[in-house]
C-alpha cells in the first residue's frame, strides 16, 4: 500500500517534467503531422539527417511498460514532426532509471531505564522508458 502511494506521488511530481530534447544537425523544414513520421531500424536508401533526438516516458501518465514505451516513441515522433522530418532512424529504446522512492517508520518506547526501539524502511527504484534516434528526411525517388 505504501509503495503504491509513493509511486503515485512520484508520477504526480514528475507529471510536469517533460523529458525531450534535440540537437539540430541538418536542414529544418516546415512541420508535418506526427502521423506521417515513420520509424526505421535500418537507414533508407536516400535521406538527410535533421536532428538527434531523445525522449522518455517521464511526464506521461502511462502505467504499463508498453504505454511507457509508446509515450517515449510518440515523443520522438512529435519532435521529428515539428522539425519537418518524415522519419526517425531509431538508435535505442529501453529502461532508464528515474530515481528511487523511499519511506520509513520508526518508534521508541521507554519506561524507566530500559528502552525498546523498532524501525522499518523501504526503497523502490522507479524506471521510465527512454528512446533515442535521428530525425531524418527521407527523399522519395
XYZ file of C-alpha atoms in Angstrom:
141
model
C 0.000 0.000 0.000
C 2.763 2.420 0.983
C 4.675 1.509 -2.181
C 1.619 2.253 -4.340
C 1.115 5.637 -2.687
C 4.781 6.519 -3.151
C 4.708 5.527 -6.833
C 1.567 7.604 -7.356
C 3.249 10.609 -5.727
C 6.278 10.209 -7.985
C 4.015 10.195 -11.057
C 2.345 13.390 -9.866
C 5.693 15.043 -9.095
C 7.187 14.167 -12.481
C 3.995 14.885 -14.449
C 5.123 18.427 -15.147
C 8.612 17.443 -16.256
C 8.780 16.889 -19.982
C 11.838 14.940 -20.988
C 12.572 15.575 -24.638
C 15.485 17.218 -26.371
C 17.045 17.578 -29.786
C 20.203 18.822 -31.467
C 19.833 20.218 -34.978
C 22.366 18.686 -37.390
C 20.718 19.410 -40.748
C 18.024 21.364 -42.534
C 14.808 22.071 -40.618
C 11.681 22.035 -42.786
C 8.039 23.033 -42.316
C 6.319 20.970 -39.595
C 4.360 17.856 -40.580
C 1.849 15.685 -38.722
C 3.428 13.172 -36.333
C 1.261 10.521 -38.043
C 3.420 10.993 -41.158
C 6.661 10.163 -39.314
C 7.839 6.571 -39.885
C 10.262 4.588 -37.712
C 13.255 2.930 -39.371
C 15.550 0.306 -37.855
C 17.954 0.500 -40.787
C 18.670 3.526 -42.977
C 16.524 4.043 -46.080
C 18.290 4.433 -49.447
C 18.230 8.235 -49.594
C 17.789 10.546 -46.644
C 19.130 13.667 -44.962
C 19.786 13.963 -41.243
C 17.763 16.656 -39.497
C 18.383 16.291 -35.749
C 19.491 13.990 -32.952
C 16.536 13.238 -30.661
C 15.855 11.778 -27.269
C 12.619 11.339 -25.373
C 11.286 9.457 -22.381
C 8.020 8.497 -20.757
C 8.695 10.931 -17.900
C 5.743 13.279 -17.597
C 3.273 10.834 -19.113
C 0.570 9.172 -17.058
C 1.401 5.770 -18.557
C 1.378 2.825 -16.157
C 2.144 -0.287 -18.216
C 5.528 -0.891 -19.786
C 4.002 -0.770 -23.275
C 2.224 2.532 -22.550
C 5.525 3.984 -21.316
C 7.348 2.856 -24.460
C 4.548 4.219 -26.646
C 4.882 7.585 -24.866
C 8.656 7.695 -25.453
C 8.278 6.819 -29.158
C 5.477 9.361 -29.557
C 7.794 11.966 -28.018
C 10.381 11.206 -30.716
C 7.734 11.396 -33.455
C 6.377 14.715 -32.176
C 9.840 16.284 -32.090
C 10.701 14.982 -35.551
C 7.393 16.223 -36.984
C 7.938 19.687 -35.503
C 11.304 19.830 -37.289
C 9.798 18.762 -40.630
C 11.321 15.264 -40.592
C 9.291 12.410 -42.071
C 11.285 9.608 -40.463
C 13.236 8.528 -37.400
C 16.212 6.220 -37.533
C 15.753 4.518 -34.143
C 19.009 4.057 -32.228
C 17.930 2.785 -28.813
C 14.864 2.122 -26.701
C 14.674 0.718 -23.180
C 14.560 1.309 -19.445
C 16.101 4.302 -17.755
C 16.266 4.931 -14.012
C 14.176 7.875 -12.859
C 15.356 7.717 -9.255
C 14.130 5.980 -6.154
C 11.274 6.326 -3.722
C 11.845 5.625 -0.057
C 9.787 5.609 3.072
C 10.483 4.773 6.687
C 8.861 4.427 10.062
C 10.387 4.356 13.500
C 9.186 4.315 17.077
C 10.665 4.099 20.532
C 9.193 3.293 23.906
C 10.866 3.969 27.221
C 9.702 3.274 30.750
C 12.250 3.768 33.432
C 15.717 2.683 32.326
C 15.158 0.044 29.576
C 14.143 1.225 26.097
C 12.623 -0.574 23.132
C 13.152 0.624 19.560
C 11.737 -0.568 16.241
C 12.218 0.612 12.686
C 11.091 -0.247 9.197
C 12.275 1.149 5.889
C 11.577 0.502 2.223
C 13.067 1.808 -1.010
C 11.928 1.143 -4.549
C 13.583 2.109 -7.834
C 11.437 3.967 -10.344
C 12.015 3.299 -14.041
C 10.790 5.031 -17.165
C 11.198 4.168 -20.828
C 13.573 6.200 -22.971
C 14.346 6.260 -26.690
C 16.915 7.962 -28.899
C 17.053 8.381 -32.640
C 17.979 10.560 -35.563
C 15.245 12.619 -37.200
C 15.604 12.177 -40.956
C 14.007 13.483 -44.107
C 13.527 10.562 -46.477
C 13.912 11.524 -50.139
C 11.373 9.660 -52.256
C 12.515 8.554 -55.685
